[in-house]
mmCIF file of C-alpha atoms in Angstrom:
data_model
loop_
_atom_site.group_PDB
_atom_site.id
_atom_site.type_symbol
_atom_site.label_atom_id
_atom_site.label_comp_id
_atom_site.label_asym_id
_atom_site.label_seq_id
_atom_site.Cartn_x
_atom_site.Cartn_y
_atom_site.Cartn_z
ATOM 1 C CA UNK A 250 -0.432 1.559 1.701
ATOM 2 C CA UNK A 251 0.985 4.585 3.718
ATOM 3 C CA UNK A 252 4.655 5.706 3.855
ATOM 4 C CA UNK A 253 5.965 7.503 7.052
ATOM 5 C CA UNK A 254 8.784 9.834 7.428
ATOM 6 C CA UNK A 255 9.727 11.026 10.671
ATOM 7 C CA UNK A 256 11.536 14.349 11.703
ATOM 8 C CA UNK A 257 12.224 16.686 14.381
ATOM 9 C CA UNK A 258 14.939 14.450 16.410
ATOM 10 C CA UNK A 259 18.112 15.990 17.638
ATOM 11 C CA UNK A 260 20.324 16.750 20.645
ATOM 12 C CA UNK A 261 18.578 18.226 23.762
ATOM 13 C CA UNK A 262 19.635 18.772 27.270
ATOM 14 C CA UNK A 263 17.852 16.916 30.134
ATOM 15 C CA UNK A 264 14.501 18.901 31.143
ATOM 16 C CA UNK A 265 14.352 19.991 27.533
ATOM 17 C CA UNK A 266 11.710 19.564 24.975
ATOM 18 C CA UNK A 267 11.293 18.183 21.343
ATOM 19 C CA UNK A 268 8.633 17.729 19.099
ATOM 20 C CA UNK A 269 8.673 14.777 16.682
ATOM 21 C CA UNK A 270 6.514 14.756 13.555
ATOM 22 C CA UNK A 271 5.690 11.897 11.253
ATOM 23 C CA UNK A 272 4.188 12.756 7.825
ATOM 24 C CA UNK A 273 2.204 10.077 6.022
ATOM 25 C CA UNK A 274 1.585 9.736 2.548
ATOM 26 C CA UNK A 275 -1.715 8.438 1.108
ATOM 27 C CA UNK A 276 -5.420 9.390 1.017
ATOM 28 C CA UNK A 277 -6.614 7.428 4.102
ATOM 29 C CA UNK A 278 -4.401 8.696 6.821
ATOM 30 C CA UNK A 279 -7.595 9.406 9.003
ATOM 31 C CA UNK A 280 -8.366 5.760 9.055
ATOM 32 C CA UNK A 281 -5.014 4.480 10.402
ATOM 33 C CA UNK A 282 -4.507 4.035 14.102
ATOM 34 C CA UNK A 283 -0.864 5.403 14.769
ATOM 35 C CA UNK A 284 1.757 4.762 17.537
ATOM 36 C CA UNK A 285 5.269 5.945 18.704
ATOM 37 C CA UNK A 286 8.017 3.248 19.402
ATOM 38 C CA UNK A 287 11.608 3.711 20.482
ATOM 39 C CA UNK A 288 14.643 1.587 19.581
ATOM 40 C CA UNK A 289 15.072 -0.385 22.723
ATOM 41 C CA UNK A 290 13.803 -3.556 21.041
ATOM 42 C CA UNK A 291 11.109 -1.182 19.586
ATOM 43 C CA UNK A 292 9.715 -0.332 22.824
ATOM 44 C CA UNK A 293 6.247 0.937 22.923
ATOM 45 C CA UNK A 294 5.770 4.693 23.737
ATOM 46 C CA UNK A 295 2.306 5.993 22.880
ATOM 47 C CA UNK A 296 -0.532 5.234 20.483
ATOM 48 C CA UNK A 297 -3.720 7.266 19.270
ATOM 49 C CA UNK A 298 -6.802 6.254 17.482
ATOM 50 C CA UNK A 299 -7.647 7.477 13.961
ATOM 51 C CA UNK A 300 -10.106 9.890 15.408
ATOM 52 C CA UNK A 301 -7.544 11.281 17.926
ATOM 53 C CA UNK A 302 -10.058 10.587 20.602
ATOM 54 C CA UNK A 303 -8.211 7.839 22.337
ATOM 55 C CA UNK A 304 -4.485 7.885 23.402
ATOM 56 C CA UNK A 305 -2.407 5.651 25.345
ATOM 57 C CA UNK A 306 1.132 5.946 26.873
ATOM 58 C CA UNK A 307 3.761 3.587 28.784
ATOM 59 C CA UNK A 308 4.179 4.685 32.223
ATOM 60 C CA UNK A 309 7.653 6.068 31.881
ATOM 61 C CA UNK A 310 6.274 8.836 29.567
ATOM 62 C CA UNK A 311 3.049 9.588 31.064
ATOM 63 C CA UNK A 312 2.648 13.318 32.033
ATOM 64 C CA UNK A 313 5.683 14.051 29.934
ATOM 65 C CA UNK A 314 4.987 13.073 26.337
ATOM 66 C CA UNK A 315 1.727 13.976 24.385
ATOM 67 C CA UNK A 316 0.764 12.176 21.221
ATOM 68 C CA UNK A 317 -1.572 14.064 18.730
ATOM 69 C CA UNK A 318 -2.499 14.105 15.163
ATOM 70 C CA UNK A 319 -3.814 16.470 12.464
ATOM 71 C CA UNK A 320 -5.663 14.378 10.002
ATOM 72 C CA UNK A 321 -5.907 17.524 7.743
ATOM 73 C CA UNK A 322 -2.216 17.688 7.375
ATOM 74 C CA UNK A 323 -1.523 13.780 7.281
ATOM 75 C CA UNK A 324 0.890 14.131 10.304
ATOM 76 C CA UNK A 325 1.383 12.566 13.617
ATOM 77 C CA UNK A 326 3.207 14.486 16.544
ATOM 78 C CA UNK A 327 4.906 13.613 19.723
ATOM 79 C CA UNK A 328 5.680 16.377 22.087
ATOM 80 C CA UNK A 329 8.256 15.398 24.482
ATOM 81 C CA UNK A 330 8.864 17.559 27.602
ATOM 82 C CA UNK A 331 11.125 17.100 30.704
ATOM 83 C CA UNK A 332 13.271 14.787 28.726
ATOM 84 C CA UNK A 333 15.702 12.541 30.553
ATOM 85 C CA UNK A 334 18.842 10.740 29.323
ATOM 86 C CA UNK A 335 16.932 7.409 29.466
ATOM 87 C CA UNK A 336 14.628 8.722 26.547
ATOM 88 C CA UNK A 337 17.649 8.499 24.172
ATOM 89 C CA UNK A 338 16.639 6.319 21.500
ATOM 90 C CA UNK A 339 15.822 6.216 17.704
ATOM 91 C CA UNK A 340 12.049 7.057 17.557
ATOM 92 C CA UNK A 341 9.844 5.353 15.021
ATOM 93 C CA UNK A 342 6.038 6.003 14.081
ATOM 94 C CA UNK A 343 4.088 3.243 12.940
ATOM 95 C CA UNK A 344 0.552 2.955 11.220
ATOM 96 C CA UNK A 345 -2.142 0.249 10.927
ATOM 97 C CA UNK A 346 -5.572 0.229 9.396
ATOM 98 C CA UNK A 347 -8.540 0.111 11.839
ATOM 99 C CA UNK A 348 -12.315 0.197 11.715
ATOM 100 C CA UNK A 349 -12.863 1.552 15.174
ATOM 101 C CA UNK A 350 -12.482 5.338 15.637
ATOM 102 C CA UNK A 351 -11.513 4.622 19.230
ATOM 103 C CA UNK A 352 -9.056 1.734 18.787
ATOM 104 C CA UNK A 353 -5.425 1.979 19.510
ATOM 105 C CA UNK A 354 -2.519 -0.423 19.552
ATOM 106 C CA UNK A 355 0.378 -1.012 21.699
ATOM 107 C CA UNK A 356 2.397 -3.841 20.344
ATOM 108 C CA UNK A 357 5.050 -3.879 17.557
ATOM 109 C CA UNK A 358 3.381 -6.612 15.758
ATOM 110 C CA UNK A 359 0.144 -5.064 15.554
ATOM 111 C CA UNK A 360 1.471 -2.391 13.103
ATOM 112 C CA UNK A 361 2.115 -2.950 9.432
ATOM 113 C CA UNK A 362 3.906 0.372 8.384
ATOM 114 C CA UNK A 363 6.878 1.948 9.857
ATOM 115 C CA UNK A 364 8.947 5.165 9.313
ATOM 116 C CA UNK A 365 12.900 5.017 9.050
ATOM 117 C CA UNK A 366 13.207 6.516 12.446
ATOM 118 C CA UNK A 367 14.574 9.917 13.999
ATOM 119 C CA UNK A 368 17.375 9.927 16.624
ATOM 120 C CA UNK A 369 16.752 11.589 20.056
ATOM 121 C CA UNK A 370 19.543 12.213 22.265
ATOM 122 C CA UNK A 371 19.224 13.682 25.751
ATOM 123 C CA UNK A 372 22.446 14.631 27.422
ATOM 124 C CA UNK A 373 22.835 14.811 31.208
#
């Protein structure tokens, strides 16, 4: 099992940046594929394989958001640049076990573990 705690949300003006973090407990973080979703019916945002070698983004954030992970710190990140008002949402990180180093997952139902969420508000 893994427990996830997000942080880094806040209020920012349009065009600004935020970096979200997701701290994970457990010794096997490096074997979990991870993802970020946002509350609009848990819309998929970005995903990363356990190795960090494979990433995937929803079209609306490509070129603006970057997902990354530091397996030595058991932490997942989402760097968000050029933020827009439509990015306003509660952001959740999610995790699931995987055996493939390059596997990533984009559907909510594919993830077993979720954090409590962090609010991101972008003002116009």
